[in-house]
Amino acid sequence: MPPRQQRRRSYDQYCASARALDAVGDRWTLLVVRELLGGPRRYTDLHADLPGVSTDVLAARLKDMEAQGLAIRRRLPPPGAATVYELTPRGVGLLPVLTALAEWGAPDLTERRPTDAVRAHWFALPLLNRLPAPKVPSVVEVVLDEGVFHLRLGGERLGYGDGPAEEPDVRLVLDSDTCRELGEGVLGVDEAVTAGRITLSGEGPYAAALRGS
Amino acid sequence: MPPRQQRRRSYDQYCASARALDAVGDRWTLLVVRELLGGPRRYTDLHADLPGVSTDVLAARLKDMEAQGLAIRRRLPPPGAATVYELTPRGVGLLPVLTALAEWGAPDLTERRPTDAVRAHWFALPLLNRLPAPKVPSVVEVVLDEGVFHLRLGGERLGYGDGPAEEPDVRLVLDSDTCRELGEGVLGVDEAVTAGRITLSGEGPYAAALRGS
DNA sequence: CGGCATCCGTGACGATACTG
DNA sequence: CAGTATCGTCACGGATGCCG
């Protein structure tokens, strides 16, 4: 039979929000975007950090996102030849959508269910709009028990990445509960530092700003 | 058989965005929120403004939203006794999510497909972050060929409503294409006024601000 | 008449197995 | 490693019927 390219189900509404949901409203799509916002990823790593998604659905979503110009498939040069998926600028433009979702969903994190999976970089999104803006672009490395991630603040490449930063201006060592309260906005960085819930290291101006105010 | 309350499918991730998508990630849910952001609505009106949704899915979504504290079912006092659905503060908190989605999806509106349904108040969301903030809370009534809606700007009850406003400070008469360009941000209000693409009426300070700048 | 519940066909989803 | 193949289940869309 011909591989009849079944037209994706659309809301068929002349409305900006409906158009956006046509593109990213499918199950798992925005969570794939959340993963790729942390940098290029291989298929297997995506599958590992999205527990519950089946292999065929993940493949289908990546294909859809590629067809819509949200992500590209790129083959890394040897050595370490592997294919990675990376967001296009259009895909990166979804960052405000995910931060808005994260801000709204943050109160639901008070309940931590035993079935919940956890990854360190999932804490990055709520922090992006809660940390004070630095005067110069700064990189913050965040160390949790669950892993390490980093934030890029104040520059034009606002965003986050999985794993340690190359040259962090500030390093924060804290537990995930403190990190959650920071992301929820019920706790300030300075409060957490003076309360001894954050071990802050770094000598630059942004480190001083986080300590001071 | 027992009415085994099937547990809603969850991502089971300790992540704020995933929690938000657990609540509002189902098909149609955010579009129901978009409708209710315009004010309380009856079931039949919701069904009419969400072409394509089946009756049982709409009923199920409303039930879910009620169970999750996003909306309430309220019976209007006679005369005109009818049951309406209305967002709770928690539900209204989704406004930033929908504006972010609308802003991202606005470029896709350049293509107007013949199968697309249109409602006037669907143009409200992109306008909310594009119109300049007034110095005092102001109400803008927008008149399109497709219908009328109004915007509440500058106050604490930022939002929009379907139908005409009670006491608008400004009235804008324009066509939907101009409205789309305003929402996309490629056209300013003052430009559109001087180009004769908007008929602006109103004598208050915000009307002057829209004309002037 | 508004507010659903029921039935049915189709497609999307989730789990597992398997392959280049 | 990076998917494809297969299959059972469930959610969705459309139509119709019920009931206050």
Tab-separated table of C-alpha atoms (C1' of nucleotides) in Angstrom:
chain	number	residue	atom	x	y	z
A	1	MET	CA	0.000	0.000	0.000
A	2	PRO	CA	1.207	3.559	-0.622
A	3	PRO	CA	2.687	5.295	2.432
A	4	ARG	CA	-0.241	7.677	2.389
A	5	GLN	CA	1.086	10.552	4.451
A	6	GLN	CA	-1.843	10.918	6.802
A	7	ARG	CA	-2.469	14.596	7.336
A	8	ARG	CA	-1.882	15.492	10.943
A	9	ARG	CA	-5.030	16.164	12.904
A	10	SER	CA	-5.599	19.890	13.090
A	11	TYR	CA	-7.948	22.080	15.059
A	12	ASP	CA	-8.684	24.011	11.875
A	13	GLN	CA	-9.064	27.326	13.643
A	14	TYR	CA	-7.785	30.675	12.493
A	15	CYS	CA	-6.301	31.378	15.926
A	16	ALA	CA	-2.677	31.813	16.932
A	17	SER	CA	-2.956	29.580	20.010
A	18	ALA	CA	-4.719	26.841	18.065
A	19	ARG	CA	-2.046	27.004	15.377
A	20	ALA	CA	0.630	26.619	18.042
A	21	LEU	CA	-1.191	23.630	19.509
A	22	ASP	CA	-1.455	22.125	16.049
A	23	ALA	CA	2.333	22.161	15.979
A	24	VAL	CA	3.293	21.258	19.553
A	25	GLY	CA	0.058	20.098	21.176
A	26	ASP	CA	0.637	16.407	20.661
A	27	ARG	CA	1.521	14.291	23.633
A	28	TRP	CA	5.281	14.324	24.465
A	29	THR	CA	6.173	17.028	21.939
A	30	LEU	CA	6.736	19.862	24.422
A	31	LEU	CA	8.701	17.538	26.689
A	32	VAL	CA	10.989	16.667	23.790
A	33	VAL	CA	11.452	20.409	23.301
A	34	ARG	CA	12.270	20.743	27.004
A	35	GLU	CA	15.009	18.138	26.588
A	36	LEU	CA	16.444	19.707	23.441
A	37	LEU	CA	16.465	23.167	25.033
A	38	GLY	CA	19.306	21.771	27.144
A	39	GLY	CA	21.405	21.212	24.048
A	40	PRO	CA	21.741	18.648	21.250
A	41	ARG	CA	20.802	15.096	22.226
A	42	ARG	CA	21.027	11.616	20.830
A	43	TYR	CA	17.964	9.483	20.335
A	44	THR	CA	18.910	7.068	23.087
A	45	ASP	CA	19.543	9.839	25.591
A	46	LEU	CA	16.183	11.413	24.755
A	47	HIS	CA	14.527	8.067	25.299
A	48	ALA	CA	16.316	7.667	28.624
A	49	ASP	CA	15.276	11.111	29.886
A	50	LEU	CA	11.661	10.711	28.796
A	51	PRO	CA	10.588	7.655	30.777
A	52	GLY	CA	7.329	6.254	29.492
A	53	VAL	CA	7.571	7.323	25.886
A	54	SER	CA	7.599	4.429	23.479
A	55	THR	CA	10.270	4.202	20.835
A	56	ASP	CA	7.934	4.606	17.906
A	57	VAL	CA	6.191	7.637	19.368
A	58	LEU	CA	9.525	9.310	20.072
A	59	ALA	CA	10.651	8.616	16.522
A	60	ALA	CA	7.382	9.958	15.158
A	61	ARG	CA	7.607	13.150	17.228
A	62	LEU	CA	11.169	13.814	16.116
A	63	LYS	CA	10.126	13.292	12.520
A	64	ASP	CA	7.190	15.682	12.950
A	65	MET	CA	9.382	18.298	14.591
A	66	GLU	CA	11.896	18.009	11.778
A	67	ALA	CA	9.151	18.330	9.154
A	68	GLN	CA	7.847	21.443	10.878
A	69	GLY	CA	11.233	23.090	11.168
A	70	LEU	CA	11.450	22.850	14.946
A	71	ALA	CA	14.478	20.558	15.054
A	72	ILE	CA	17.141	19.178	12.770
A	73	ARG	CA	18.870	15.821	12.606
A	74	ARG	CA	22.613	16.214	12.464
A	75	ARG	CA	25.372	13.645	12.195
A	76	LEU	CA	28.363	14.384	14.367
A	77	PRO	CA	31.760	13.975	12.671
A	78	PRO	CA	33.916	11.036	13.780
A	79	PRO	CA	35.210	10.191	16.244
A	80	GLY	CA	32.132	9.656	18.330
A	81	ALA	CA	30.040	9.619	15.193
A	82	ALA	CA	26.459	9.768	16.314
A	83	THR	CA	23.277	11.430	15.113
A	84	VAL	CA	21.980	14.149	17.363
A	85	TYR	CA	18.804	16.212	17.355
A	86	GLU	CA	19.020	19.939	17.820
A	87	LEU	CA	16.464	22.721	17.999
A	88	THR	CA	16.217	25.290	15.242
A	89	PRO	CA	15.730	28.967	16.193
A	90	ARG	CA	12.023	28.389	15.666
A	91	GLY	CA	12.185	25.555	18.192
A	92	VAL	CA	14.192	27.625	20.658
A	93	GLY	CA	11.407	30.194	20.392
A	94	LEU	CA	9.272	27.833	22.447
A	95	LEU	CA	11.274	28.709	25.566
A	96	PRO	CA	8.694	31.278	26.762
A	97	VAL	CA	5.947	28.694	26.359
A	98	LEU	CA	7.809	26.199	28.522
A	99	THR	CA	8.745	28.758	31.158
A	100	ALA	CA	5.114	29.860	31.371
A	101	LEU	CA	4.046	26.244	31.763
A	102	ALA	CA	6.735	25.647	34.373
A	103	GLU	CA	5.770	28.713	36.354
A	104	TRP	CA	2.146	27.657	36.367
A	105	GLY	CA	2.919	24.040	37.212
A	106	ALA	CA	5.493	24.735	39.918
A	107	PRO	CA	2.989	24.612	42.830
A	108	ASP	CA	2.129	21.034	41.870
A	109	LEU	CA	5.664	19.946	42.726
A	110	THR	CA	4.976	20.034	46.458
A	111	GLU	CA	3.663	16.513	46.115
A	112	ARG	CA	6.513	14.214	45.177
A	113	ARG	CA	5.065	10.887	44.129
A	114	PRO	CA	7.089	7.705	44.452
A	115	THR	CA	6.526	6.952	40.768
A	116	ASP	CA	7.991	10.292	39.683
A	117	ALA	CA	11.164	10.273	37.618
A	118	VAL	CA	13.663	13.060	38.299
A	119	ARG	CA	16.424	14.652	36.234
A	120	ALA	CA	18.544	17.522	37.413
A	121	HIS	CA	18.051	19.764	34.384
A	122	TRP	CA	14.286	19.660	34.836
A	123	PHE	CA	14.818	22.190	37.624
A	124	ALA	CA	16.393	24.647	35.202
A	125	LEU	CA	13.243	26.050	33.608
A	126	PRO	CA	11.586	27.442	36.748
A	127	LEU	CA	14.887	28.997	37.825
A	128	LEU	CA	15.329	30.952	34.593
A	129	ASN	CA	12.742	33.589	35.472
A	130	ARG	CA	13.374	33.551	39.221
A	131	LEU	CA	17.075	34.325	39.444
A	132	PRO	CA	17.833	38.081	39.286
A	133	ALA	CA	19.109	39.277	35.929
A	134	PRO	CA	22.888	39.885	35.953
A	135	LYS	CA	24.396	43.106	34.629
A	136	VAL	CA	26.674	41.134	32.300
A	137	PRO	CA	25.963	37.723	30.738
A	138	SER	CA	26.754	35.081	33.331
A	139	VAL	CA	26.783	31.316	33.582
A	140	VAL	CA	25.534	29.610	36.717
A	141	GLU	CA	26.323	25.994	37.450
A	142	VAL	CA	23.834	24.229	39.702
A	143	VAL	CA	24.844	21.070	41.552
A	144	LEU	CA	22.107	18.863	42.953
A	145	ASP	CA	22.209	15.343	44.345
A	146	GLU	CA	20.400	14.270	41.189
A	147	GLY	CA	22.988	15.783	38.835
A	148	VAL	CA	24.399	18.985	37.420
A	149	PHE	CA	23.086	21.570	34.995
A	150	HIS	CA	23.878	25.180	34.144
A	151	LEU	CA	22.035	28.369	33.290
A	152	ARG	CA	22.958	31.111	30.836
A	153	LEU	CA	21.599	34.420	32.104
A	154	GLY	CA	21.626	37.963	30.816
A	155	GLY	CA	22.924	37.238	27.340
A	156	GLU	CA	21.095	36.859	24.099
A	157	ARG	CA	21.456	33.075	24.326
A	158	LEU	CA	19.281	32.852	27.438
A	159	GLY	CA	18.808	29.244	28.275
A	160	TYR	CA	20.148	26.214	30.059
A	161	GLY	CA	22.229	23.156	29.421
A	162	ASP	CA	22.575	19.695	30.837
A	163	GLY	CA	25.786	18.799	32.637
A	164	PRO	CA	28.491	21.099	34.048
A	165	ALA	CA	29.337	24.459	32.522
A	166	GLU	CA	32.689	25.131	30.894
A	167	GLU	CA	33.517	28.352	32.712
A	168	PRO	CA	30.840	29.044	35.301
A	169	ASP	CA	30.738	32.461	36.953
A	170	VAL	CA	28.840	31.061	39.911
A	171	ARG	CA	28.387	27.593	41.314
A	172	LEU	CA	25.438	26.737	43.521
A	173	VAL	CA	25.357	23.534	45.554
A	174	LEU	CA	21.940	22.813	47.049
A	175	ASP	CA	19.344	20.133	47.510
A	176	SER	CA	16.414	19.620	45.214
A	177	ASP	CA	13.859	20.857	47.739
A	178	THR	CA	15.611	24.191	48.041
A	179	CYS	CA	15.843	24.304	44.261
A	180	ARG	CA	12.117	23.689	43.985
A	181	GLU	CA	11.321	26.516	46.420
A	182	LEU	CA	13.562	28.859	44.446
A	183	GLY	CA	11.740	27.936	41.270
A	184	GLU	CA	8.380	28.421	42.910
A	185	GLY	CA	9.385	31.892	43.983
A	186	VAL	CA	8.615	31.385	47.667
A	187	LEU	CA	12.326	31.577	48.527
A	188	GLY	CA	14.953	34.087	47.455
A	189	VAL	CA	18.539	33.201	46.639
A	190	ASP	CA	19.947	35.529	49.290
A	191	GLU	CA	17.610	34.084	51.925
A	192	ALA	CA	18.668	30.560	51.023
A	193	VAL	CA	22.350	31.515	51.157
A	194	THR	CA	22.119	33.159	54.569
A	195	ALA	CA	20.064	30.210	55.783
A	196	GLY	CA	22.903	27.926	54.761
A	197	ARG	CA	20.754	26.035	52.310
A	198	ILE	CA	22.985	27.010	49.388
A	199	THR	CA	26.748	26.715	49.126
A	200	LEU	CA	27.651	29.527	46.762
A	201	SER	CA	31.081	29.801	45.177
A	202	GLY	CA	32.471	32.249	42.637
A	203	GLU	CA	34.180	35.629	42.763
A	204	GLY	CA	32.639	37.578	39.904
A	205	PRO	CA	30.129	40.419	40.167
A	206	TYR	CA	27.118	38.149	39.745
A	207	ALA	CA	28.265	35.988	42.669
A	208	ALA	CA	28.472	39.133	44.763
A	209	ALA	CA	25.052	40.215	43.576
A	210	LEU	CA	23.526	36.868	44.557
A	211	ARG	CA	25.159	37.026	47.977
A	212	GLY	CA	24.388	40.660	48.617
A	213	SER	CA	20.788	41.250	47.611
B	1	MET	CA	-19.490	-2.839	36.209
B	2	PRO	CA	-18.101	-0.467	38.776
B	3	PRO	CA	-17.441	3.046	37.477
B	4	ARG	CA	-13.741	2.418	37.944
B	5	GLN	CA	-12.378	5.950	37.940
B	6	GLN	CA	-9.616	5.424	35.403
B	7	ARG	CA	-6.590	7.270	36.689
B	8	ARG	CA	-5.700	10.025	34.292
B	9	ARG	CA	-2.606	9.287	32.247
B	10	SER	CA	0.316	11.125	33.763
B	11	TYR	CA	3.875	11.736	32.649
B	12	ASP	CA	5.049	10.816	36.142
B	13	GLN	CA	7.890	13.284	36.134
B	14	TYR	CA	8.992	15.519	38.981
B	15	CYS	CA	9.112	18.538	36.653
B	16	ALA	CA	7.024	21.692	36.715
B	17	SER	CA	6.350	21.689	32.981
B	18	ALA	CA	5.387	18.034	32.970
B	19	ARG	CA	3.034	18.648	35.897
B	20	ALA	CA	1.407	21.485	33.965
B	21	LEU	CA	0.989	19.261	30.932
B	22	ASP	CA	-0.528	16.572	33.134
B	23	ALA	CA	-3.214	19.108	33.975
B	24	VAL	CA	-3.793	20.928	30.684
B	25	GLY	CA	-1.951	18.873	28.081
B	26	ASP	CA	-4.937	16.899	26.899
B	27	ARG	CA	-6.390	17.694	23.532
B	28	TRP	CA	-8.863	20.643	23.604
B	29	THR	CA	-8.199	21.580	27.229
B	30	LEU	CA	-6.203	24.745	26.545
B	31	LEU	CA	-8.697	25.814	23.906
B	32	VAL	CA	-11.490	25.462	26.444
B	33	VAL	CA	-9.412	27.686	28.720
B	34	ARG	CA	-9.025	30.181	25.873
B	35	GLU	CA	-12.803	30.326	25.557
B	36	LEU	CA	-13.410	30.696	29.280
B	37	LEU	CA	-10.786	33.444	29.564
B	38	GLY	CA	-13.305	35.533	27.641
B	39	GLY	CA	-15.801	35.179	30.465
B	40	PRO	CA	-18.333	32.602	31.725
B	41	ARG	CA	-19.851	30.420	29.030
B	42	ARG	CA	-22.619	27.913	28.643
B	43	TYR	CA	-21.977	24.397	27.453
B	44	THR	CA	-23.723	24.967	24.148
B	45	ASP	CA	-21.798	28.153	23.424
B	46	LEU	CA	-18.536	26.399	24.181
B	47	HIS	CA	-19.495	23.636	21.813
B	48	ALA	CA	-20.375	26.184	19.125
B	49	ASP	CA	-17.060	28.050	19.451
B	50	LEU	CA	-14.966	24.869	19.463
B	51	PRO	CA	-15.871	23.339	16.125
B	52	GLY	CA	-14.737	19.753	15.881
B	53	VAL	CA	-14.907	18.827	19.539
B	54	SER	CA	-17.343	16.018	20.243
B	55	THR	CA	-19.948	16.428	22.903
B	56	ASP	CA	-18.613	13.747	25.199
B	57	VAL	CA	-15.029	14.996	25.035
B	58	LEU	CA	-16.150	18.530	25.871
B	59	ALA	CA	-18.149	17.234	28.820
B	60	ALA	CA	-15.188	15.151	29.983
B	61	ARG	CA	-12.779	18.076	29.728
B	62	LEU	CA	-15.086	20.332	31.706
B	63	LYS	CA	-15.417	17.641	34.352
B	64	ASP	CA	-11.634	17.237	34.529
B	65	MET	CA	-11.121	20.971	34.780
B	66	GLU	CA	-13.664	21.165	37.560
B	67	ALA	CA	-12.021	18.270	39.419
B	68	GLN	CA	-8.649	19.975	39.128
B	69	GLY	CA	-9.909	23.326	40.354
B	70	LEU	CA	-9.468	25.118	37.028
B	71	ALA	CA	-13.134	25.889	36.476
B	72	ILE	CA	-16.423	25.822	38.314
B	73	ARG	CA	-19.953	25.061	37.251
B	74	ARG	CA	-22.313	27.775	38.336
B	75	ARG	CA	-26.045	28.177	37.941
B	76	LEU	CA	-27.130	31.645	36.999
B	77	PRO	CA	-30.090	33.037	38.985
B	78	PRO	CA	-33.377	33.423	37.113
B	79	PRO	CA	-34.367	34.964	34.851
B	80	GLY	CA	-32.219	33.455	32.188
B	81	ALA	CA	-31.425	30.561	34.460
B	82	ALA	CA	-28.618	28.666	32.846
B	83	THR	CA	-25.540	26.812	33.991
B	84	VAL	CA	-22.285	28.427	32.995
B	85	TYR	CA	-18.682	27.404	33.319
B	86	GLU	CA	-16.233	29.885	34.737
B	87	LEU	CA	-12.507	29.842	35.378
B	88	THR	CA	-11.163	29.848	38.910
B	89	PRO	CA	-8.157	32.060	39.741
B	90	ARG	CA	-6.016	28.999	39.152
B	91	GLY	CA	-7.507	28.689	35.687
B	92	VAL	CA	-7.063	32.388	34.957
B	93	GLY	CA	-3.409	31.852	35.833
B	94	LEU	CA	-3.048	30.048	32.526
B	95	LEU	CA	-3.267	33.374	30.683
B	96	PRO	CA	0.543	33.678	30.357
B	97	VAL	CA	0.687	30.170	28.906
B	98	LEU	CA	-1.878	31.017	26.260
B	99	THR	CA	-0.296	34.358	25.407
B	100	ALA	CA	3.077	32.650	24.998
B	101	LEU	CA	1.493	30.057	22.736
B	102	ALA	CA	-0.298	32.760	20.754
B	103	GLU	CA	2.853	34.797	20.317
B	104	TRP	CA	4.730	31.758	19.071
B	105	GLY	CA	1.937	30.619	16.792
B	106	ALA	CA	1.090	34.032	15.326
B	107	PRO	CA	3.384	33.665	12.267
B	108	ASP	CA	1.401	30.586	11.215
B	109	LEU	CA	-1.680	32.758	10.693
B	110	THR	CA	-0.395	34.113	7.401
B	111	GLU	CA	-1.896	31.068	5.753
B	112	ARG	CA	-5.674	31.233	6.036
B	113	ARG	CA	-7.056	27.860	5.067
B	114	PRO	CA	-10.583	27.549	3.712
B	115	THR	CA	-11.413	24.997	6.398
B	116	ASP	CA	-10.444	27.365	9.223
B	117	ALA	CA	-13.134	28.497	11.594
B	118	VAL	CA	-12.905	32.084	12.857
B	119	ARG	CA	-14.224	33.874	15.927
B	120	ALA	CA	-13.566	37.487	16.724
B	121	HIS	CA	-12.323	36.997	20.266
B	122	TRP	CA	-9.602	34.623	19.070
B	123	PHE	CA	-7.733	37.759	17.983
B	124	ALA	CA	-7.686	39.070	21.550
B	125	LEU	CA	-4.818	36.994	22.928
B	126	PRO	CA	-2.075	38.161	20.558
B	127	LEU	CA	-3.157	41.778	21.051
B	128	LEU	CA	-2.821	41.644	24.837
B	129	ASN	CA	0.966	41.822	24.797
B	130	ARG	CA	1.250	44.004	21.698
B	131	LEU	CA	-0.814	47.037	22.639
B	132	PRO	CA	1.127	49.599	24.691
B	133	ALA	CA	0.348	49.563	28.393
B	134	PRO	CA	-1.925	52.454	29.424
B	135	LYS	CA	-1.094	54.677	32.379
B	136	VAL	CA	-4.497	53.981	33.902
B	137	PRO	CA	-6.603	50.830	33.489
B	138	SER	CA	-8.435	51.082	30.193
B	139	VAL	CA	-10.934	49.072	28.207
B	140	VAL	CA	-10.542	48.748	24.453
B	141	GLU	CA	-13.392	47.579	22.279
B	142	VAL	CA	-12.348	45.967	19.010
B	143	VAL	CA	-14.819	45.719	16.141
B	144	LEU	CA	-14.081	43.277	13.329
B	145	ASP	CA	-16.242	42.008	10.503
B	146	GLU	CA	-16.305	38.692	12.352
B	147	GLY	CA	-17.614	40.163	15.597
B	148	VAL	CA	-16.751	42.286	18.601
B	149	PHE	CA	-14.551	41.720	21.643
B	150	HIS	CA	-12.875	43.896	24.235
B	151	LEU	CA	-9.587	44.069	26.102
B	152	ARG	CA	-8.895	45.090	29.693
B	153	LEU	CA	-5.446	46.656	29.882
B	154	GLY	CA	-3.348	48.096	32.663
B	155	GLY	CA	-5.429	46.888	35.558
B	156	GLU	CA	-5.061	43.923	37.803
B	157	ARG	CA	-7.821	42.129	35.877
B	158	LEU	CA	-5.791	41.998	32.665
B	159	GLY	CA	-7.722	39.995	30.147
B	160	TYR	CA	-10.337	40.033	27.462
B	161	GLY	CA	-14.005	39.400	26.991
B	162	ASP	CA	-16.294	38.338	24.213
B	163	GLY	CA	-18.805	40.840	22.889
B	164	PRO	CA	-18.904	44.634	23.313
B	165	ALA	CA	-17.576	46.400	26.390
B	166	GLU	CA	-19.845	48.263	28.788
B	167	GLU	CA	-17.903	51.507	28.926
B	168	PRO	CA	-14.987	51.336	26.492
B	169	ASP	CA	-12.280	53.979	26.673
B	170	VAL	CA	-11.275	53.309	23.093
B	171	ARG	CA	-13.016	51.709	20.140
B	172	LEU	CA	-11.035	50.276	17.241
B	173	VAL	CA	-12.726	49.364	13.974
B	174	LEU	CA	-10.479	47.376	11.659
B	175	ASP	CA	-10.347	44.322	9.459
B	176	SER	CA	-9.057	40.972	10.594
B	177	ASP	CA	-5.900	41.146	8.496
B	178	THR	CA	-4.848	44.367	10.171
B	179	CYS	CA	-5.699	42.797	13.506
B	180	ARG	CA	-3.507	39.813	12.692
B	181	GLU	CA	-0.560	42.043	11.794
B	182	LEU	CA	-0.969	43.943	15.039
B	183	GLY	CA	-0.929	40.687	16.955
B	184	GLU	CA	2.119	39.477	15.092
B	185	GLY	CA	3.957	42.655	16.018
B	186	VAL	CA	4.897	43.595	12.460
B	187	LEU	CA	2.561	46.606	12.575
B	188	GLY	CA	2.150	49.283	15.215
B	189	VAL	CA	-1.156	50.806	16.220
B	190	ASP	CA	-0.040	54.323	15.341
B	191	GLU	CA	1.170	53.184	11.919
B	192	ALA	CA	-2.138	51.454	11.244
B	193	VAL	CA	-4.093	54.538	12.328
B	194	THR	CA	-2.133	56.920	10.138
B	195	ALA	CA	-2.413	54.441	7.266
B	196	GLY	CA	-6.172	54.585	7.660
B	197	ARG	CA	-6.414	50.900	8.426
B	198	ILE	CA	-7.934	51.572	11.853
B	199	THR	CA	-10.843	53.811	12.700
B	200	LEU	CA	-10.073	54.892	16.245
B	201	SER	CA	-12.651	56.608	18.437
B	202	GLY	CA	-12.494	57.725	22.036
B	203	GLU	CA	-11.437	60.858	23.886
B	204	GLY	CA	-9.588	59.586	26.933
B	205	PRO	CA	-5.826	59.638	27.550
B	206	TYR	CA	-5.312	56.126	26.217
B	207	ALA	CA	-6.985	57.041	22.926
B	208	ALA	CA	-4.602	59.965	22.662
B	209	ALA	CA	-1.671	57.722	23.487
B	210	LEU	CA	-2.635	55.263	20.764
B	211	ARG	CA	-3.006	58.060	18.238
B	212	GLY	CA	0.110	59.924	19.271
B	213	SER	CA	2.838	57.340	19.695
C	1	DC	C1'	-33.715	23.129	24.531
C	2	DG	C1'	-29.462	22.573	27.116
C	3	DG	C1'	-26.511	18.996	29.003
C	4	DC	C1'	-24.890	15.350	28.613
C	5	DA	C1'	-24.630	9.482	27.908
C	6	DT	C1'	-24.238	5.739	24.600
C	7	DC	C1'	-22.589	3.386	20.603
C	8	DC	C1'	-19.315	2.735	17.008
C	9	DG	C1'	-15.382	3.232	13.709
C	10	DT	C1'	-10.738	4.986	13.404
C	11	DG	C1'	-6.493	6.495	14.845
C	12	DA	C1'	-3.130	7.476	18.479
C	13	DC	C1'	-0.664	5.549	22.158
C	14	DG	C1'	2.258	2.180	25.149
C	15	DA	C1'	4.870	-2.123	25.586
C	16	DT	C1'	7.616	-5.488	23.650
C	17	DA	C1'	10.307	-7.676	20.158
C	18	DC	C1'	13.349	-7.346	16.562
C	19	DT	C1'	16.702	-5.529	12.902
C	20	DG	C1'	20.487	-2.787	10.070
D	1	DC	C1'	22.821	2.929	18.575
D	2	DA	C1'	18.793	4.138	16.188
D	3	DG	C1'	15.221	3.154	15.069
D	4	DT	C1'	11.103	-0.274	12.598
D	5	DA	C1'	7.413	-3.916	13.163
D	6	DT	C1'	3.639	-5.763	15.522
D	7	DC	C1'	-0.192	-5.752	18.539
D	8	DG	C1'	-3.541	-4.729	22.193
D	9	DT	C1'	-5.746	-0.847	24.321
D	10	DC	C1'	-7.616	3.486	24.782
D	11	DA	C1'	-8.785	8.149	23.352
D	12	DC	C1'	-10.997	10.711	19.956
D	13	DG	C1'	-14.629	12.249	16.420
D	14	DG	C1'	-19.363	11.727	14.659
D	15	DA	C1'	-24.004	10.518	15.220
D	16	DT	C1'	-27.833	9.617	17.897
D	17	DG	C1'	-30.792	9.208	22.029
D	18	DC	C1'	-32.263	10.355	26.654
D	19	DC	C1'	-33.868	13.279	30.345
D	20	DG	C1'	-34.620	17.174	33.248
